[in-house]
Coordinates of C-alpha atoms in Angstrom, one line a residue:
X1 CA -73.7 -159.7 46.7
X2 CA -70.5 -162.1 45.7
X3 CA -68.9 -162.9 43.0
X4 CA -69.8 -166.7 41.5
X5 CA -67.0 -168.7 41.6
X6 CA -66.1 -169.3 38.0
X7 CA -62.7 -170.5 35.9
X8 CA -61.6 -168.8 32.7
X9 CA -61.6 -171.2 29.7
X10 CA -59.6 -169.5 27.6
X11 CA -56.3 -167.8 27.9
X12 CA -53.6 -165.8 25.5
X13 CA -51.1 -168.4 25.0
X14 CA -47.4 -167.4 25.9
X15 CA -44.0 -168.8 26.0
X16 CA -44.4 -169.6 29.2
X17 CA -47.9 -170.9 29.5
X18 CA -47.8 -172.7 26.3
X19 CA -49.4 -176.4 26.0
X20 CA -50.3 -178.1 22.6
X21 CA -53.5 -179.9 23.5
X22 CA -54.7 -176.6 24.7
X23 CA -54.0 -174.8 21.8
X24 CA -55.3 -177.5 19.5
X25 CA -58.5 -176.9 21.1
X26 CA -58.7 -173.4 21.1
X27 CA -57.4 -172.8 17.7
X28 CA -59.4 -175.9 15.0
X29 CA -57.9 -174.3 12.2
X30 CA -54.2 -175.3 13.3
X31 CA -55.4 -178.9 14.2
X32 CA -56.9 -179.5 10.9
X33 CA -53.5 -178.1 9.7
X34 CA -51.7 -180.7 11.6
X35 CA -54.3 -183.9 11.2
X36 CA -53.4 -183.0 7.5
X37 CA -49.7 -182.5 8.0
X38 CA -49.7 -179.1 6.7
X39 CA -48.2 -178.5 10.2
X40 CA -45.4 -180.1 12.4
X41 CA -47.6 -179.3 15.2
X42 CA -49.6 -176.7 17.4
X43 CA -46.2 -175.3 19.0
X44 CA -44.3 -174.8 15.3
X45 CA -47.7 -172.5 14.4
X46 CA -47.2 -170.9 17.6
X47 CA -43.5 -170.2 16.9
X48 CA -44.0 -169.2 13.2
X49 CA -47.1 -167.4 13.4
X50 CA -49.7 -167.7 16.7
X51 CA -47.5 -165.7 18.7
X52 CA -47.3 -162.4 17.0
X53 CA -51.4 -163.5 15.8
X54 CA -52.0 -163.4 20.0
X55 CA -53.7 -167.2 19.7
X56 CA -55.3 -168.4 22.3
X57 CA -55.5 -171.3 24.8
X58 CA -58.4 -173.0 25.6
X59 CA -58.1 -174.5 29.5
X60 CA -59.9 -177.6 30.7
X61 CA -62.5 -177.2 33.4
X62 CA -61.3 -177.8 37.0
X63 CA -62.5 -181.2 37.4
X64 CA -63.1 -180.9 40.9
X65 CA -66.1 -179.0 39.9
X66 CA -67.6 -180.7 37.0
X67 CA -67.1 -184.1 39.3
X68 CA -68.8 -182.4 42.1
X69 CA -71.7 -180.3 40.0
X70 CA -72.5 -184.0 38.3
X71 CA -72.8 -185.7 41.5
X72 CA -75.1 -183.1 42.5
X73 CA -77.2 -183.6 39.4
X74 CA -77.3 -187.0 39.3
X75 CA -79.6 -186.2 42.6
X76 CA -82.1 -183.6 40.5
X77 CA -82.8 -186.0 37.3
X78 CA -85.7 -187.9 36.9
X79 CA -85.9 -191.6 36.6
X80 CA -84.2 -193.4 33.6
X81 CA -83.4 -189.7 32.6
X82 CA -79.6 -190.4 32.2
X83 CA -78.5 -192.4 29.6
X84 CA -74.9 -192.5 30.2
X85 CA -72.0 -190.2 30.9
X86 CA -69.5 -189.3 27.9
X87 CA -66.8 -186.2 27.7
X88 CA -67.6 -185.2 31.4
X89 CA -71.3 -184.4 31.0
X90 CA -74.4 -186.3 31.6
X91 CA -75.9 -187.7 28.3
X92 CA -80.0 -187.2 28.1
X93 CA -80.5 -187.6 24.5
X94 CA -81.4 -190.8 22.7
X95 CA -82.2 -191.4 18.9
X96 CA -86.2 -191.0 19.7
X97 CA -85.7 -187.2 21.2
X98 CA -83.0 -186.1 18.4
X99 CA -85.8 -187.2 15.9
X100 CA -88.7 -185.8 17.8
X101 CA -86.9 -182.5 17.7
X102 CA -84.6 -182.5 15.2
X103 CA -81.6 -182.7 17.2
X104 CA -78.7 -183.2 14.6
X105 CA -75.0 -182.3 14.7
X106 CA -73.4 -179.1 13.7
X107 CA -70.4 -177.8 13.1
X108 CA -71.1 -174.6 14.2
X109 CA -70.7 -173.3 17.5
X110 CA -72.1 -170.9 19.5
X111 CA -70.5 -168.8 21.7
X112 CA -71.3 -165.6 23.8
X113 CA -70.5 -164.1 27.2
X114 CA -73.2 -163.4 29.5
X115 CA -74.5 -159.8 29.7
X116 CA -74.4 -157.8 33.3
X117 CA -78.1 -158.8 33.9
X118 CA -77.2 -162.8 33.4
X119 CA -74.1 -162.4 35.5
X120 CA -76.1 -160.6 37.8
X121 CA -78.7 -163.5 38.3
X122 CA -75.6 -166.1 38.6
X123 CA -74.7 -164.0 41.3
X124 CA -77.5 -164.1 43.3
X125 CA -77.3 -167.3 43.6
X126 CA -74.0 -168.0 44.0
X127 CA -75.0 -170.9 46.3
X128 CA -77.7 -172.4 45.1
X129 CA -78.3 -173.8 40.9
X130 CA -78.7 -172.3 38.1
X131 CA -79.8 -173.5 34.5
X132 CA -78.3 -172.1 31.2
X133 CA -80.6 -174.1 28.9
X134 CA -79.0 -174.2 25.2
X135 CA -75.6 -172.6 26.8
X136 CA -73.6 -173.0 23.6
X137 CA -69.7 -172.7 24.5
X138 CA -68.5 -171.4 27.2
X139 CA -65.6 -169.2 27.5
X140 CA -66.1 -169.1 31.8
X141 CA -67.2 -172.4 33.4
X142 CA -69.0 -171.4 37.1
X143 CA -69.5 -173.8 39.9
X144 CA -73.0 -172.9 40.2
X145 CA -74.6 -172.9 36.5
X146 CA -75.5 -176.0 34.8
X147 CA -74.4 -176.0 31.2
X148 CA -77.6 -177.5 29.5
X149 CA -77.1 -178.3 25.3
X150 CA -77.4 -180.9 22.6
X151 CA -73.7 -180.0 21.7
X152 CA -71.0 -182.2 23.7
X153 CA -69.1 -178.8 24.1
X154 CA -65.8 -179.3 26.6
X155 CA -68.2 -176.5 29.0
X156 CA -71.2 -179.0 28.1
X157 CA -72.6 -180.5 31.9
X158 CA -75.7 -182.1 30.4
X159 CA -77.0 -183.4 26.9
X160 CA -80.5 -182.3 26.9
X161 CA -83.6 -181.1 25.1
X162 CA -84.8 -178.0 25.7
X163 CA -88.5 -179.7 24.9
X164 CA -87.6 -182.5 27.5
X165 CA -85.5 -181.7 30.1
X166 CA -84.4 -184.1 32.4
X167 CA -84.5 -182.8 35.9
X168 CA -87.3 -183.1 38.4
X169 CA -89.5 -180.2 38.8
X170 CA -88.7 -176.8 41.0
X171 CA -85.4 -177.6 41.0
X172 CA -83.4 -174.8 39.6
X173 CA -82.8 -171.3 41.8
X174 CA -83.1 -169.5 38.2
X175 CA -83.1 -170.4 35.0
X176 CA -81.0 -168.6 31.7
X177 CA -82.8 -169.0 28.0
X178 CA -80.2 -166.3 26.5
X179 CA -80.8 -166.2 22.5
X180 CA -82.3 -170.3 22.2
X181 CA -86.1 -170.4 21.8
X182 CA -85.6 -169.2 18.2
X183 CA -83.7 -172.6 17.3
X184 CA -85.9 -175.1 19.3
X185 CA -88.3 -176.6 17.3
X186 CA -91.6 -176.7 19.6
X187 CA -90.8 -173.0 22.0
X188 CA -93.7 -173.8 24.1
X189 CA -93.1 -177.3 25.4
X190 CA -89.5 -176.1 26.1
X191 CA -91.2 -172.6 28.2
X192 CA -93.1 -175.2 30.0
X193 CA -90.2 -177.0 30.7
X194 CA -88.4 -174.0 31.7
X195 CA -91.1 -173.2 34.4
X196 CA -91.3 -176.5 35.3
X197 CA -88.0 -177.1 36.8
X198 CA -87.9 -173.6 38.3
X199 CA -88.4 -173.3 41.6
X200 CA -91.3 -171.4 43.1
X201 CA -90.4 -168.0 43.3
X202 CA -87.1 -168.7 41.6
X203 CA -86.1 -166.1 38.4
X204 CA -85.8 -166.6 35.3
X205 CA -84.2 -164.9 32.2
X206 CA -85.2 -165.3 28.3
X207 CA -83.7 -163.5 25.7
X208 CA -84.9 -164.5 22.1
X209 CA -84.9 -162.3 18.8
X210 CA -87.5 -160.8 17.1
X211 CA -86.0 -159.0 14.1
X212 CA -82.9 -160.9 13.3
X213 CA -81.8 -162.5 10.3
X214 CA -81.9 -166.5 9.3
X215 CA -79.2 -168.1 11.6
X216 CA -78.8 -171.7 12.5
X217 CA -77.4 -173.8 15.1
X218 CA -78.6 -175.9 13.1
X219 CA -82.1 -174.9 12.8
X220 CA -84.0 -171.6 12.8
X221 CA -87.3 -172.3 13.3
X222 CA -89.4 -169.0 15.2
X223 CA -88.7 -165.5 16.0
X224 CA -91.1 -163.6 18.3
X225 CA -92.7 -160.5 19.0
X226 CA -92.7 -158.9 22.7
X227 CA -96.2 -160.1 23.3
X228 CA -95.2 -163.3 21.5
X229 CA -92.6 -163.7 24.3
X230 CA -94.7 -162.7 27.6
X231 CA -97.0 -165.1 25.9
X232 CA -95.0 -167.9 26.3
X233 CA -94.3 -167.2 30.0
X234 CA -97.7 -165.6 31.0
X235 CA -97.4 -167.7 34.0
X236 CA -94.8 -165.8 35.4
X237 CA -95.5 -163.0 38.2
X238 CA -93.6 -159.8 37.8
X239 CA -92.8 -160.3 34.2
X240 CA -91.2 -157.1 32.6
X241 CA -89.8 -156.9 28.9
X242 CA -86.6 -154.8 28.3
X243 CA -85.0 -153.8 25.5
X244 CA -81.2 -152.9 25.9
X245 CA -77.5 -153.4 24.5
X246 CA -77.5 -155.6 21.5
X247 CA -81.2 -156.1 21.8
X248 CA -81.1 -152.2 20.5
X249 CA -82.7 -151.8 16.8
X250 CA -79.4 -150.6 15.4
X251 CA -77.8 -153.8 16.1
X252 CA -80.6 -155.7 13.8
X253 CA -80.4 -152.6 11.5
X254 CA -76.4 -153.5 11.2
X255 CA -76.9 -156.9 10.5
X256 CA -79.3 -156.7 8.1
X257 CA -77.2 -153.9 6.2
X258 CA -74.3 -156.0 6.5
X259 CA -75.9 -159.6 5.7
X260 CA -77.3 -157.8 2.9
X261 CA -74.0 -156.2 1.0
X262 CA -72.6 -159.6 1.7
X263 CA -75.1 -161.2 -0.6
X264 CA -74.8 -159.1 -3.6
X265 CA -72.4 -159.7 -6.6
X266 CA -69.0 -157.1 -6.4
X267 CA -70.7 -154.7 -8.4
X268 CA -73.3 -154.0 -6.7
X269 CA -72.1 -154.7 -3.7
X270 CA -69.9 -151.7 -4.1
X271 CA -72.8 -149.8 -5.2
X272 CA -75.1 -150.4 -2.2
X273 CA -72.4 -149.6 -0.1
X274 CA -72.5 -146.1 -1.6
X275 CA -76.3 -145.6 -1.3
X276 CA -77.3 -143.2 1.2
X277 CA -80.2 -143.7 3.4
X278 CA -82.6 -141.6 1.8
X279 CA -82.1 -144.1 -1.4
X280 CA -82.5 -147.2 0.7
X281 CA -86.3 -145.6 1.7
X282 CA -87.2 -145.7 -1.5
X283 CA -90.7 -147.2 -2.5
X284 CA -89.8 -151.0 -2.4
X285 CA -91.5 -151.1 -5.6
X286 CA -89.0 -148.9 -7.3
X287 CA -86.3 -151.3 -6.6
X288 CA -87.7 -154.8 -6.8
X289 CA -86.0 -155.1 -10.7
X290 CA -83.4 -153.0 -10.1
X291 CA -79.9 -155.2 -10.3
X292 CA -79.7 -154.2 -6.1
X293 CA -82.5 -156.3 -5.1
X294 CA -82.6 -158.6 -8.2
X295 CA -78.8 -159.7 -7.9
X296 CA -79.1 -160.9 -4.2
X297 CA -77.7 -164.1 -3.9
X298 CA -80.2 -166.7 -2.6
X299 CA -78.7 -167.6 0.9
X300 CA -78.9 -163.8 1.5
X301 CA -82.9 -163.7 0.3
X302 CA -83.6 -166.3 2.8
X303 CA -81.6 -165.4 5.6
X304 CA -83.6 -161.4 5.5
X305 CA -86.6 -162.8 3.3
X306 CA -89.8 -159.8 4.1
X307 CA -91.8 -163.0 4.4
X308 CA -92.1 -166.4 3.5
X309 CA -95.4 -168.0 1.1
X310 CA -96.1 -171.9 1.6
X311 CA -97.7 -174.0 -0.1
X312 CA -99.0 -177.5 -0.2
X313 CA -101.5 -180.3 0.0
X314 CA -103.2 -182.4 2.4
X315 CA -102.8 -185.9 2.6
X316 CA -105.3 -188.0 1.4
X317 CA -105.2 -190.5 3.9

């Protein structure tokens, strides 16, 4: 099996590599430094302080690809589906979708490298097309994956929902969902949407959380159970759920730990650090008042809340 063809986004900036745009984009604390003239520029922070910091570059994307990947799509989208082109990508998203789904902008941004088993899939299909739906940023752009988001990232090929894609069904060689369904508001149009514009017999990959803590880009809407996730793709032959890497529990027991101490006042976060794990099995009950539980800051409550209560009224009319 070959390699995909891909191009590194991001590279350590040297004295002999250095440009300021690219380091601007890589490094948005030192352009808000500059836009606010705290700094001369990009390459005086480099001089004074980015170099010995090992800063990075951030690279365009070859645009011989992206201008032959978008040609190609233009061939796969439905009718009417694109509404324009804007910062090399295909825009899909007007005012009526970002309400429908709550599609908003964020500041945040997400961004992970693929796994062995993604790069694996990209692989196979080295030739052919494959969908990263809700791709996030980045850091690799390949020729043969279509970067699918509702962020106008630079690695950003198509502005999309994940609830209402635009390209014509059985299209896609394999399809990536990698750590998305938890942040789209309706999971099971966007499954069917997934399947829909995989090909017959194509592959397809979804990772999605089930015991993770409250995190938003910009919404959090569902985690799922494994049955909850082979229930959203029961159409699927040959499905197979896997738990492995930082799917392991010790990664959600680490983040809970951590989100945890980070939520409580310096006393007691010092204290909770010192607990051993015999204390921290305790009967819940015997800890509800203590200052440990009752000290937790509320973004901290939310974000690793046991469960939620609602309540409410119907609408008279």
């Amino acid at each position: 099996m070959g390699k995909p063809e891909g191009a590194a986004l991001l590279a350590r900036a040297s004295d002999g590599n250095f440009e300021e745009q690219a380091y601007l984009r890589a490094n948005p604390d030192v352009a808000v430094a500059v836009r606010a003239g705290h700094c001369d520029s990009g390459r005086a922070h480099y001089d004074a302080f980015g170099r010995d910091e090992q800063r990075w570059l951030r690279l365009p994307v070859p645009t011989g690809w992206r201008r032959e990947k978008l040609a190609r799509l233009r061939l796969l989208m439905r009718p009417q589906a694109v509404l324009g082109q804007r910062q090399d990508c295909l825009d899909c998203l007007d005012d009526s979708l970002r309400t429908q789904f709550d599609l908003v902008a964020t500041d945040n941004v997400s961004a992970h490298d693929y796994d062995d088993r993604a790069l694996a899939l990209i692989a196979a299909y080295r030739d052919g097309l494959v969908l990263d739906c809700g791709a996030g940023l980045r850091n690799v752009y390949y020729r043969n994956v279509v970067n699918c988001e509702i962020v106008a990232y630079d690695s950003t090929d198509v502005l999309a929902a994940a609830e209402r894609l635009p390209f014509v069904d059985g299209c896609f060689d394999a399809v990536l969902s990698l750590n998305v369904l938890e942040h789209v508001k309706d999971p099971f149009q966007a499954a069917r949407e997934l399947l829909r514009v995989l090909k017959p017999g194509g592959r397809l990959m979804c990772v999605a959380p089930f015991l993770q803590p409250l995190h938003g880009y910009p919404h959090h809407y569902y985690n799922m159970t494994r049955q909850g996730l082979e229930n959203l793709f029961a159409a699927l032959d040959e499905r197979q759920v896997e738990i492995y890497g930082a799917m392991r529990p010790i990664w959600a027991l680490q983040w809970f730990l951590s989100a945890y101490h980070a939520g409580l006042p310096e006393e007691q976060a010092a204290r909770f650090a010192g607990m051993t794990v015999a204390e921290l099995m305790a009967p819940p009950q015997s800890l509800q008042l203590d200052p440990i539980a009752a000290t937790l800051d509320a973004a901290a409550c939310t974000a690793l809340a046991s469960a939620h209560a609602l309540f409410g009224r119907k609408p008279m009319t």
